[in-house]
């Protein structure tokens, strides 16, 4: 079954169970397959918004900062069944503003480093350890880059120009994309720490040649990691069902050859986490019923069902632990939750534009059109204009 089919089946099972246990409440589901944020905000303007939405951390600020959601604190405080201590604190706090809490967390993933164990064994290189450093990582990527007759047959690392894949390197080096209040980029995105991190990341392609260029990666094909063309790649928990399902369709590939480890440590050990969970719209005419549904979606029955898909980790620590042995990769993910921080999109509503400008800056460096310092200084200036910095 496809991921969509699984998701539809699980949503139907959840709805049936909610109606069975809450006979006085009827839920009507509405699926918005694309332009989710824009369509929901248009519905708010037209006063046709749903009672409950799935709030995604990467765009949470669009809803929280525009005053479209209800603070759940009064519901939580007056509900003796509600115990916030079951949730991972750093995941719960993504939707918090001061004492107000605008969503409960459903499921999430930290970004991690996957590696191809077979490639490591062939090269005689030990598997990466949880305490590895940037230097260890670079040495490993070099050892895993295999050249035959002057041509690279296997790259050590896959470099993607996707901000969730590279912002962590900046954070680990003590830099950031924006100021702590999220209001400006100049002095942060183009700080010495951020420039150093981007140089390290882009040097993997341009200087050390342990990662393919964009065109080389396209030539390798979409499954270059599983096919053994790249030995390491950064991604989230959502890849695991795909890794499992692909066994048997790529010659020589077995799921047991996929390993995962925390990101290599710079000055700090940190990764980014992406989360989604239910929130109540301010315009709801059914707050009590909406709260019951939010509780149900983040409660044990729903969280077990959703965890069965394997796409993410339950924000409920007890349910996450229940599924902690579903694959050898799971304990490594759970160990790394403590190092995860929320994405800027949960704080800054214009963050999609920031990501676009950041991607263009990295492209300039990868294509040799600018140094990291030039590209990031230009990008910081462009971001400040978008953020309205005087």
mmCIF file of N, CA and C in Angstrom, residues 88-219:
data_model
loop_
_atom_site.group_PDB
_atom_site.id
_atom_site.type_symbol
_atom_site.label_atom_id
_atom_site.label_comp_id
_atom_site.label_asym_id
_atom_site.label_seq_id
_atom_site.Cartn_x
_atom_site.Cartn_y
_atom_site.Cartn_z
ATOM 1 N N UNK A 88 7.569 15.162 25.124
ATOM 2 C CA UNK A 88 8.952 15.657 25.150
ATOM 3 C C UNK A 88 8.888 17.185 25.272
ATOM 4 N N UNK A 89 9.553 17.776 26.275
ATOM 5 C CA UNK A 89 9.418 19.233 26.505
ATOM 6 C C UNK A 89 9.830 20.079 25.295
ATOM 7 N N UNK A 90 10.942 19.725 24.625
ATOM 8 C CA UNK A 90 11.407 20.566 23.515
ATOM 9 C C UNK A 90 10.494 20.450 22.296
ATOM 10 N N UNK A 91 9.693 19.385 22.225
ATOM 11 C CA UNK A 91 8.716 19.245 21.139
ATOM 12 C C UNK A 91 7.442 20.013 21.508
ATOM 13 N N UNK A 92 6.999 19.866 22.752
ATOM 14 C CA UNK A 92 5.811 20.576 23.240
ATOM 15 C C UNK A 92 5.976 22.089 23.083
ATOM 16 N N UNK A 93 7.176 22.594 23.368
ATOM 17 C CA UNK A 93 7.389 24.049 23.423
ATOM 18 C C UNK A 93 7.456 24.729 22.058
ATOM 19 N N UNK A 94 7.442 23.949 20.979
ATOM 20 C CA UNK A 94 7.494 24.552 19.641
ATOM 21 C C UNK A 94 6.319 25.517 19.433
ATOM 22 N N UNK A 95 5.135 25.162 19.941
ATOM 23 C CA UNK A 95 3.948 26.011 19.732
ATOM 24 C C UNK A 95 3.657 26.900 20.939
ATOM 25 N N UNK A 96 4.650 27.119 21.793
ATOM 26 C CA UNK A 96 4.448 27.942 22.997
ATOM 27 C C UNK A 96 4.886 29.380 22.742
ATOM 28 N N UNK A 97 4.132 30.313 23.308
ATOM 29 C CA UNK A 97 4.507 31.738 23.322
ATOM 30 C C UNK A 97 4.283 32.223 24.746
ATOM 31 N N UNK A 98 5.352 32.370 25.497
ATOM 32 C CA UNK A 98 5.195 32.743 26.901
ATOM 33 C C UNK A 98 4.433 31.643 27.624
ATOM 34 N N UNK A 99 3.306 32.011 28.255
ATOM 35 C CA UNK A 99 2.500 31.005 28.967
ATOM 36 C C UNK A 99 1.453 30.381 28.058
ATOM 37 N N UNK A 100 1.278 30.932 26.875
ATOM 38 C CA UNK A 100 0.253 30.422 25.953
ATOM 39 C C UNK A 100 0.789 29.235 25.155
ATOM 40 N N UNK A 101 -0.093 28.246 24.914
ATOM 41 C CA UNK A 101 0.266 27.079 24.113
ATOM 42 C C UNK A 101 -0.794 26.918 23.027
ATOM 43 N N UNK A 102 -0.352 26.948 21.759
ATOM 44 C CA UNK A 102 -1.302 27.022 20.650
ATOM 45 C C UNK A 102 -1.522 25.692 19.913
ATOM 46 N N UNK A 103 -0.838 24.648 20.327
ATOM 47 C CA UNK A 103 -1.072 23.318 19.736
ATOM 48 C C UNK A 103 -0.491 22.279 20.674
ATOM 49 N N UNK A 104 -1.009 21.068 20.595
ATOM 50 C CA UNK A 104 -0.369 19.944 21.267
ATOM 51 C C UNK A 104 0.439 19.184 20.210
ATOM 52 N N UNK A 105 1.578 18.631 20.586
ATOM 53 C CA UNK A 105 2.393 17.959 19.577
ATOM 54 C C UNK A 105 1.852 16.575 19.235
ATOM 55 N N UNK A 106 1.881 16.241 17.946
ATOM 56 C CA UNK A 106 1.463 14.915 17.497
ATOM 57 C C UNK A 106 2.683 14.033 17.311
ATOM 58 N N UNK A 107 3.338 14.165 16.152
ATOM 59 C CA UNK A 107 4.563 13.402 15.929
ATOM 60 C C UNK A 107 5.626 14.301 15.306
ATOM 61 N N UNK A 108 6.864 13.794 15.270
ATOM 62 C CA UNK A 108 7.978 14.667 14.892
ATOM 63 C C UNK A 108 9.174 13.820 14.490
ATOM 64 N N UNK A 109 10.200 14.488 13.970
ATOM 65 C CA UNK A 109 11.484 13.821 13.712
ATOM 66 C C UNK A 109 12.634 14.810 13.848
ATOM 67 N N UNK A 110 13.724 14.387 14.500
ATOM 68 C CA UNK A 110 14.961 15.158 14.366
ATOM 69 C C UNK A 110 15.627 14.783 13.037
ATOM 70 N N UNK A 111 16.441 15.671 12.489
ATOM 71 C CA UNK A 111 17.229 15.358 11.291
ATOM 72 C C UNK A 111 18.474 14.594 11.729
ATOM 73 N N UNK A 112 18.773 13.527 10.989
ATOM 74 C CA UNK A 112 19.845 12.604 11.380
ATOM 75 C C UNK A 112 20.727 12.265 10.180
ATOM 76 N N UNK A 113 21.833 11.584 10.437
ATOM 77 C CA UNK A 113 22.731 11.141 9.376
ATOM 78 C C UNK A 113 22.519 9.639 9.136
ATOM 79 N N UNK A 114 22.008 9.305 7.943
ATOM 80 C CA UNK A 114 21.929 7.893 7.547
ATOM 81 C C UNK A 114 23.237 7.496 6.880
ATOM 82 N N UNK A 115 23.625 6.239 7.058
ATOM 83 C CA UNK A 115 24.828 5.762 6.369
ATOM 84 C C UNK A 115 24.628 4.337 5.859
ATOM 85 N N UNK A 116 25.336 4.030 4.793
ATOM 86 C CA UNK A 116 25.235 2.726 4.149
ATOM 87 C C UNK A 116 26.312 1.813 4.747
ATOM 88 N N UNK A 117 25.885 0.877 5.592
ATOM 89 C CA UNK A 117 26.843 0.013 6.301
ATOM 90 C C UNK A 117 27.693 -0.812 5.330
ATOM 91 N N UNK A 118 27.078 -1.240 4.227
ATOM 92 C CA UNK A 118 27.818 -2.066 3.254
ATOM 93 C C UNK A 118 28.994 -1.280 2.680
ATOM 94 N N UNK A 119 28.779 0.014 2.403
ATOM 95 C CA UNK A 119 29.854 0.862 1.867
ATOM 96 C C UNK A 119 30.984 0.993 2.888
ATOM 97 N N UNK A 120 30.626 1.143 4.171
ATOM 98 C CA UNK A 120 31.637 1.244 5.232
ATOM 99 C C UNK A 120 32.442 -0.055 5.316
ATOM 100 N N UNK A 121 31.725 -1.189 5.258
ATOM 101 C CA UNK A 121 32.426 -2.481 5.364
ATOM 102 C C UNK A 121 33.382 -2.690 4.186
ATOM 103 N N UNK A 122 32.902 -2.354 2.988
ATOM 104 C CA UNK A 122 33.749 -2.532 1.795
ATOM 105 C C UNK A 122 35.030 -1.702 1.893
ATOM 106 N N UNK A 123 34.901 -0.495 2.458
ATOM 107 C CA UNK A 123 36.065 0.405 2.553
ATOM 108 C C UNK A 123 36.901 0.126 3.796
ATOM 109 N N UNK A 124 36.421 -0.795 4.654
ATOM 110 C CA UNK A 124 37.145 -1.093 5.893
ATOM 111 C C UNK A 124 37.134 0.071 6.872
ATOM 112 N N UNK A 125 36.062 0.856 6.827
ATOM 113 C CA UNK A 125 35.954 2.045 7.695
ATOM 114 C C UNK A 125 34.966 1.735 8.822
ATOM 115 N N UNK A 126 35.326 2.004 10.086
ATOM 116 C CA UNK A 126 34.379 1.740 11.183
ATOM 117 C C UNK A 126 33.124 2.613 11.066
ATOM 118 N N UNK A 127 31.995 2.075 11.517
ATOM 119 C CA UNK A 127 30.744 2.853 11.498
ATOM 120 C C UNK A 127 30.905 4.094 12.377
ATOM 121 N N UNK A 128 30.222 5.198 11.996
ATOM 122 C CA UNK A 128 30.352 6.414 12.818
ATOM 123 C C UNK A 128 29.795 6.224 14.225
ATOM 124 N N UNK A 129 30.415 6.888 15.187
ATOM 125 C CA UNK A 129 29.970 6.825 16.586
ATOM 126 C C UNK A 129 29.200 8.090 16.945
ATOM 127 N N UNK A 130 28.406 7.996 17.978
ATOM 128 C CA UNK A 130 27.564 9.134 18.380
ATOM 129 C C UNK A 130 28.380 10.374 18.753
ATOM 130 N N UNK A 131 29.625 10.194 19.171
ATOM 131 C CA UNK A 131 30.412 11.360 19.607
ATOM 132 C C UNK A 131 31.356 11.854 18.506
ATOM 133 N N UNK A 132 31.067 11.510 17.241
ATOM 134 C CA UNK A 132 32.003 11.911 16.166
ATOM 135 C C UNK A 132 31.962 13.417 15.953
ATOM 136 N N UNK A 133 33.049 13.948 15.393
ATOM 137 C CA UNK A 133 33.200 15.393 15.195
ATOM 138 C C UNK A 133 33.195 15.714 13.700
ATOM 139 N N UNK A 134 33.227 17.000 13.366
ATOM 140 C CA UNK A 134 33.322 17.412 11.958
ATOM 141 C C UNK A 134 34.576 16.814 11.298
ATOM 142 N N UNK A 135 35.681 16.819 12.035
ATOM 143 C CA UNK A 135 36.924 16.264 11.473
ATOM 144 C C UNK A 135 36.782 14.769 11.197
ATOM 145 N N UNK A 136 36.160 14.054 12.148
ATOM 146 C CA UNK A 136 35.912 12.619 11.950
ATOM 147 C C UNK A 136 35.047 12.404 10.711
ATOM 148 N N UNK A 137 34.003 13.240 10.605
ATOM 149 C CA UNK A 137 33.067 13.115 9.480
ATOM 150 C C UNK A 137 33.786 13.332 8.137
ATOM 151 N N UNK A 138 34.615 14.390 8.065
ATOM 152 C CA UNK A 138 35.314 14.696 6.813
ATOM 153 C C UNK A 138 36.290 13.563 6.445
ATOM 154 N N UNK A 139 37.014 13.065 7.445
ATOM 155 C CA UNK A 139 37.943 11.958 7.191
ATOM 156 C C UNK A 139 37.179 10.731 6.685
ATOM 157 N N UNK A 140 36.018 10.472 7.286
ATOM 158 C CA UNK A 140 35.185 9.331 6.880
ATOM 159 C C UNK A 140 34.684 9.516 5.454
ATOM 160 N N UNK A 141 34.203 10.725 5.134
ATOM 161 C CA UNK A 141 33.675 11.005 3.783
ATOM 162 C C UNK A 141 34.776 10.825 2.732
ATOM 163 N N UNK A 142 36.005 11.216 3.091
ATOM 164 C CA UNK A 142 37.131 11.037 2.148
ATOM 165 C C UNK A 142 37.424 9.548 1.918
ATOM 166 N N UNK A 143 37.424 8.777 3.016
ATOM 167 C CA UNK A 143 37.710 7.337 2.903
ATOM 168 C C UNK A 143 36.627 6.610 2.090
ATOM 169 N N UNK A 144 35.412 7.139 2.126
ATOM 170 C CA UNK A 144 34.294 6.480 1.451
ATOM 171 C C UNK A 144 34.064 7.000 0.038
ATOM 172 N N UNK A 145 34.907 7.929 -0.409
ATOM 173 C CA UNK A 145 34.824 8.395 -1.795
ATOM 174 C C UNK A 145 35.789 7.538 -2.620
ATOM 175 N N UNK A 146 35.212 6.730 -3.476
ATOM 176 C CA UNK A 146 35.991 5.727 -4.224
ATOM 177 C C UNK A 146 36.156 6.175 -5.669
ATOM 178 N N UNK A 147 37.407 6.214 -6.133
ATOM 179 C CA UNK A 147 37.694 6.591 -7.532
ATOM 180 C C UNK A 147 38.292 5.409 -8.285
ATOM 181 N N UNK A 148 37.784 5.192 -9.488
ATOM 182 C CA UNK A 148 38.339 4.151 -10.352
ATOM 183 C C UNK A 148 38.586 4.747 -11.731
ATOM 184 N N UNK A 149 39.807 4.604 -12.217
ATOM 185 C CA UNK A 149 40.186 5.164 -13.525
ATOM 186 C C UNK A 149 39.845 6.651 -13.628
ATOM 187 N N UNK A 150 40.123 7.376 -12.546
ATOM 188 C CA UNK A 150 39.902 8.824 -12.555
ATOM 189 C C UNK A 150 38.447 9.246 -12.416
ATOM 190 N N UNK A 151 37.557 8.283 -12.202
ATOM 191 C CA UNK A 151 36.129 8.607 -12.094
ATOM 192 C C UNK A 151 35.610 8.170 -10.731
ATOM 193 N N UNK A 152 34.754 9.008 -10.113
ATOM 194 C CA UNK A 152 34.194 8.646 -8.804
ATOM 195 C C UNK A 152 33.071 7.630 -9.004
ATOM 196 N N UNK A 153 33.212 6.472 -8.354
ATOM 197 C CA UNK A 153 32.154 5.445 -8.433
ATOM 198 C C UNK A 153 31.289 5.444 -7.182
ATOM 199 N N UNK A 154 31.795 6.058 -6.110
ATOM 200 C CA UNK A 154 31.005 6.196 -4.880
ATOM 201 C C UNK A 154 31.450 7.453 -4.148
ATOM 202 N N UNK A 155 30.481 8.285 -3.767
ATOM 203 C CA UNK A 155 30.770 9.496 -2.990
ATOM 204 C C UNK A 155 30.558 9.204 -1.504
ATOM 205 N N UNK A 156 31.323 9.910 -0.670
ATOM 206 C CA UNK A 156 31.197 9.719 0.774
ATOM 207 C C UNK A 156 29.917 10.301 1.337
ATOM 208 N N UNK A 157 29.436 11.393 0.739
ATOM 209 C CA UNK A 157 28.330 12.151 1.331
ATOM 210 C C UNK A 157 27.428 12.689 0.227
ATOM 211 N N UNK A 158 26.168 12.865 0.562
ATOM 212 C CA UNK A 158 25.231 13.517 -0.346
ATOM 213 C C UNK A 158 24.932 14.906 0.225
ATOM 214 N N UNK A 159 25.209 15.947 -0.536
ATOM 215 C CA UNK A 159 24.943 17.318 -0.096
ATOM 216 C C UNK A 159 23.681 17.814 -0.796
ATOM 217 N N UNK A 160 22.682 18.172 0.002
ATOM 218 C CA UNK A 160 21.451 18.702 -0.593
ATOM 219 C C UNK A 160 21.352 20.184 -0.257
ATOM 220 N N UNK A 161 20.961 20.979 -1.231
ATOM 221 C CA UNK A 161 20.771 22.406 -0.956
ATOM 222 C C UNK A 161 19.324 22.629 -0.534
ATOM 223 N N UNK A 162 19.075 22.233 0.685
ATOM 224 C CA UNK A 162 17.749 22.304 1.299
ATOM 225 C C UNK A 162 18.003 22.740 2.724
ATOM 226 N N UNK A 163 17.473 23.896 3.118
ATOM 227 C CA UNK A 163 17.908 24.494 4.387
ATOM 228 C C UNK A 163 17.780 23.554 5.594
ATOM 229 N N UNK A 164 16.717 22.735 5.702
ATOM 230 C CA UNK A 164 16.687 21.789 6.830
ATOM 231 C C UNK A 164 17.878 20.831 6.842
ATOM 232 N N UNK A 165 18.507 20.645 5.680
ATOM 233 C CA UNK A 165 19.668 19.769 5.602
ATOM 234 C C UNK A 165 20.974 20.449 5.956
ATOM 235 N N UNK A 166 21.001 21.803 5.910
ATOM 236 C CA UNK A 166 22.291 22.455 6.199
ATOM 237 C C UNK A 166 22.273 23.508 7.314
ATOM 238 N N UNK A 167 21.102 23.908 7.800
ATOM 239 C CA UNK A 167 21.097 24.929 8.870
ATOM 240 C C UNK A 167 21.771 24.394 10.136
ATOM 241 N N UNK A 168 21.692 23.075 10.337
ATOM 242 C CA UNK A 168 22.271 22.491 11.550
ATOM 243 C C UNK A 168 23.787 22.689 11.617
ATOM 244 N N UNK A 169 24.453 22.716 10.445
ATOM 245 C CA UNK A 169 25.905 22.936 10.452
ATOM 246 C C UNK A 169 26.215 24.341 10.984
ATOM 247 N N UNK A 170 25.378 25.305 10.603
ATOM 248 C CA UNK A 170 25.546 26.678 11.094
ATOM 249 C C UNK A 170 25.334 26.716 12.608
ATOM 250 N N UNK A 171 24.243 26.091 13.070
ATOM 251 C CA UNK A 171 23.967 26.063 14.515
ATOM 252 C C UNK A 171 25.109 25.394 15.280
ATOM 253 N N UNK A 172 25.605 24.300 14.744
ATOM 254 C CA UNK A 172 26.652 23.562 15.450
ATOM 255 C C UNK A 172 27.927 24.385 15.597
ATOM 256 N N UNK A 173 28.126 25.319 14.680
ATOM 257 C CA UNK A 173 29.339 26.144 14.751
ATOM 258 C C UNK A 173 29.124 27.418 15.554
ATOM 259 N N UNK A 174 27.939 27.542 16.179
ATOM 260 C CA UNK A 174 27.652 28.719 17.005
ATOM 261 C C UNK A 174 27.057 29.877 16.235
ATOM 262 N N UNK A 175 26.724 29.666 14.945
ATOM 263 C CA UNK A 175 26.098 30.718 14.145
ATOM 264 C C UNK A 175 24.592 30.530 14.068
ATOM 265 N N UNK A 176 23.939 31.396 13.289
ATOM 266 C CA UNK A 176 22.498 31.247 13.045
ATOM 267 C C UNK A 176 22.126 32.023 11.805
ATOM 268 N N UNK A 177 20.921 31.776 11.316
ATOM 269 C CA UNK A 177 20.423 32.462 10.127
ATOM 270 C C UNK A 177 19.846 33.818 10.512
ATOM 271 N N UNK A 178 19.225 33.886 11.703
ATOM 272 C CA UNK A 178 18.565 35.115 12.163
ATOM 273 C C UNK A 178 18.990 35.444 13.587
ATOM 274 N N UNK A 179 18.721 36.683 13.996
ATOM 275 C CA UNK A 179 18.958 37.099 15.373
ATOM 276 C C UNK A 179 18.024 36.311 16.295
ATOM 277 N N UNK A 180 18.330 36.234 17.604
ATOM 278 C CA UNK A 180 17.495 35.436 18.511
ATOM 279 C C UNK A 180 16.007 35.803 18.472
ATOM 280 N N UNK A 181 15.687 37.090 18.195
ATOM 281 C CA UNK A 181 14.269 37.485 18.120
ATOM 282 C C UNK A 181 13.681 37.250 16.727
ATOM 283 N N UNK A 182 14.503 36.743 15.796
ATOM 284 C CA UNK A 182 14.008 36.415 14.457
ATOM 285 C C UNK A 182 13.755 37.615 13.574
ATOM 286 N N UNK A 183 14.308 38.788 13.947
ATOM 287 C CA UNK A 183 13.939 40.013 13.224
ATOM 288 C C UNK A 183 14.970 40.503 12.215
ATOM 289 N N UNK A 184 16.190 39.956 12.242
ATOM 290 C CA UNK A 184 17.182 40.411 11.254
ATOM 291 C C UNK A 184 18.188 39.297 10.961
ATOM 292 N N UNK A 185 18.797 39.376 9.773
ATOM 293 C CA UNK A 185 19.772 38.360 9.353
ATOM 294 C C UNK A 185 21.202 38.893 9.339
ATOM 295 N N UNK A 186 21.366 40.189 9.035
ATOM 296 C CA UNK A 186 22.718 40.754 8.956
ATOM 297 C C UNK A 186 23.395 40.673 10.331
ATOM 298 N N UNK A 187 24.621 40.190 10.324
ATOM 299 C CA UNK A 187 25.341 39.993 11.585
ATOM 300 C C UNK A 187 25.153 38.586 12.127
ATOM 301 N N UNK A 188 24.247 37.831 11.541
ATOM 302 C CA UNK A 188 23.978 36.449 11.979
ATOM 303 C C UNK A 188 24.256 35.468 10.834
ATOM 304 N N UNK A 189 23.486 35.566 9.749
ATOM 305 C CA UNK A 189 23.720 34.687 8.604
ATOM 306 C C UNK A 189 25.114 34.907 8.021
ATOM 307 N N UNK A 190 25.610 36.147 8.096
ATOM 308 C CA UNK A 190 26.955 36.427 7.562
ATOM 309 C C UNK A 190 27.986 36.628 8.674
ATOM 310 N N UNK A 191 27.722 36.041 9.850
ATOM 311 C CA UNK A 191 28.718 36.087 10.934
ATOM 312 C C UNK A 191 29.876 35.147 10.596
ATOM 313 N N UNK A 192 30.980 35.300 11.315
ATOM 314 C CA UNK A 192 32.151 34.446 11.082
ATOM 315 C C UNK A 192 31.782 32.969 11.259
ATOM 316 N N UNK A 193 30.994 32.663 12.301
ATOM 317 C CA UNK A 193 30.627 31.267 12.586
ATOM 318 C C UNK A 193 29.782 30.675 11.458
ATOM 319 N N UNK A 194 28.828 31.466 10.933
ATOM 320 C CA UNK A 194 27.959 30.970 9.855
ATOM 321 C C UNK A 194 28.751 30.791 8.565
ATOM 322 N N UNK A 195 29.636 31.746 8.267
ATOM 323 C CA UNK A 195 30.457 31.664 7.048
ATOM 324 C C UNK A 195 31.362 30.427 7.105
ATOM 325 N N UNK A 196 31.979 30.192 8.266
ATOM 326 C CA UNK A 196 32.841 29.009 8.443
ATOM 327 C C UNK A 196 32.064 27.720 8.187
ATOM 328 N N UNK A 197 30.831 27.653 8.721
ATOM 329 C CA UNK A 197 30.015 26.440 8.586
ATOM 330 C C UNK A 197 29.617 26.201 7.135
ATOM 331 N N UNK A 198 29.213 27.270 6.445
ATOM 332 C CA UNK A 198 28.820 27.132 5.032
ATOM 333 C C UNK A 198 30.036 26.763 4.192
ATOM 334 N N UNK A 199 31.197 27.319 4.540
ATOM 335 C CA UNK A 199 32.422 26.946 3.802
ATOM 336 C C UNK A 199 32.698 25.451 3.995
ATOM 337 N N UNK A 200 32.577 24.967 5.229
ATOM 338 C CA UNK A 200 32.823 23.543 5.492
ATOM 339 C C UNK A 200 31.847 22.686 4.677
ATOM 340 N N UNK A 201 30.585 23.087 4.673
ATOM 341 C CA UNK A 201 29.548 22.293 3.997
ATOM 342 C C UNK A 201 29.732 22.292 2.478
ATOM 343 N N UNK A 202 29.965 23.473 1.901
ATOM 344 C CA UNK A 202 30.090 23.546 0.437
ATOM 345 C C UNK A 202 31.440 23.005 -0.041
ATOM 346 N N UNK A 203 32.482 23.071 0.823
ATOM 347 C CA UNK A 203 33.783 22.492 0.468
ATOM 348 C C UNK A 203 33.691 20.984 0.227
ATOM 349 N N UNK A 204 32.693 20.340 0.825
ATOM 350 C CA UNK A 204 32.519 18.897 0.598
ATOM 351 C C UNK A 204 32.355 18.616 -0.894
ATOM 352 N N UNK A 205 31.700 19.567 -1.594
ATOM 353 C CA UNK A 205 31.476 19.429 -3.041
ATOM 354 C C UNK A 205 32.614 20.065 -3.831
ATOM 355 N N UNK A 206 32.935 21.320 -3.499
ATOM 356 C CA UNK A 206 33.807 22.112 -4.376
ATOM 357 C C UNK A 206 35.302 21.854 -4.176
ATOM 358 N N UNK A 207 35.705 21.579 -2.937
ATOM 359 C CA UNK A 207 37.136 21.428 -2.631
ATOM 360 C C UNK A 207 37.522 19.957 -2.442
ATOM 361 N N UNK A 208 36.827 19.278 -1.528
ATOM 362 C CA UNK A 208 37.205 17.896 -1.206
ATOM 363 C C UNK A 208 36.629 16.890 -2.205
ATOM 364 N N UNK A 209 35.558 17.316 -2.890
ATOM 365 C CA UNK A 209 34.910 16.452 -3.902
ATOM 366 C C UNK A 209 34.510 15.082 -3.326
ATOM 367 N N UNK A 210 34.013 15.123 -2.074
ATOM 368 C CA UNK A 210 33.508 13.897 -1.440
ATOM 369 C C UNK A 210 31.989 13.804 -1.568
ATOM 370 N N UNK A 211 31.386 14.823 -2.189
ATOM 371 C CA UNK A 211 29.945 14.834 -2.446
ATOM 372 C C UNK A 211 29.733 15.283 -3.880
ATOM 373 N N UNK A 212 28.713 14.717 -4.563
ATOM 374 C CA UNK A 212 28.488 15.084 -5.960
ATOM 375 C C UNK A 212 27.904 16.487 -6.098
ATOM 376 N N UNK A 213 28.176 17.127 -7.240
ATOM 377 C CA UNK A 213 27.489 18.378 -7.564
ATOM 378 C C UNK A 213 26.028 18.040 -7.847
ATOM 379 N N UNK A 214 25.201 19.068 -7.986
ATOM 380 C CA UNK A 214 23.773 18.844 -8.261
ATOM 381 C C UNK A 214 23.602 18.015 -9.533
ATOM 382 N N UNK A 215 24.331 18.364 -10.591
ATOM 383 C CA UNK A 215 24.176 17.643 -11.861
ATOM 384 C C UNK A 215 24.720 16.218 -11.755
ATOM 385 N N UNK A 216 25.812 16.047 -11.000
ATOM 386 C CA UNK A 216 26.343 14.690 -10.802
ATOM 387 C C UNK A 216 25.352 13.826 -10.016
ATOM 388 N N UNK A 217 24.712 14.430 -9.006
ATOM 389 C CA UNK A 217 23.726 13.694 -8.193
ATOM 390 C C UNK A 217 22.534 13.276 -9.052
ATOM 391 N N UNK A 218 22.097 14.168 -9.944
ATOM 392 C CA UNK A 218 20.971 13.830 -10.836
ATOM 393 C C UNK A 218 21.351 12.678 -11.762
ATOM 394 N N UNK A 219 22.603 12.686 -12.228
ATOM 395 C CA UNK A 219 23.061 11.616 -13.125
ATOM 396 C C UNK A 219 23.114 10.269 -12.406
#
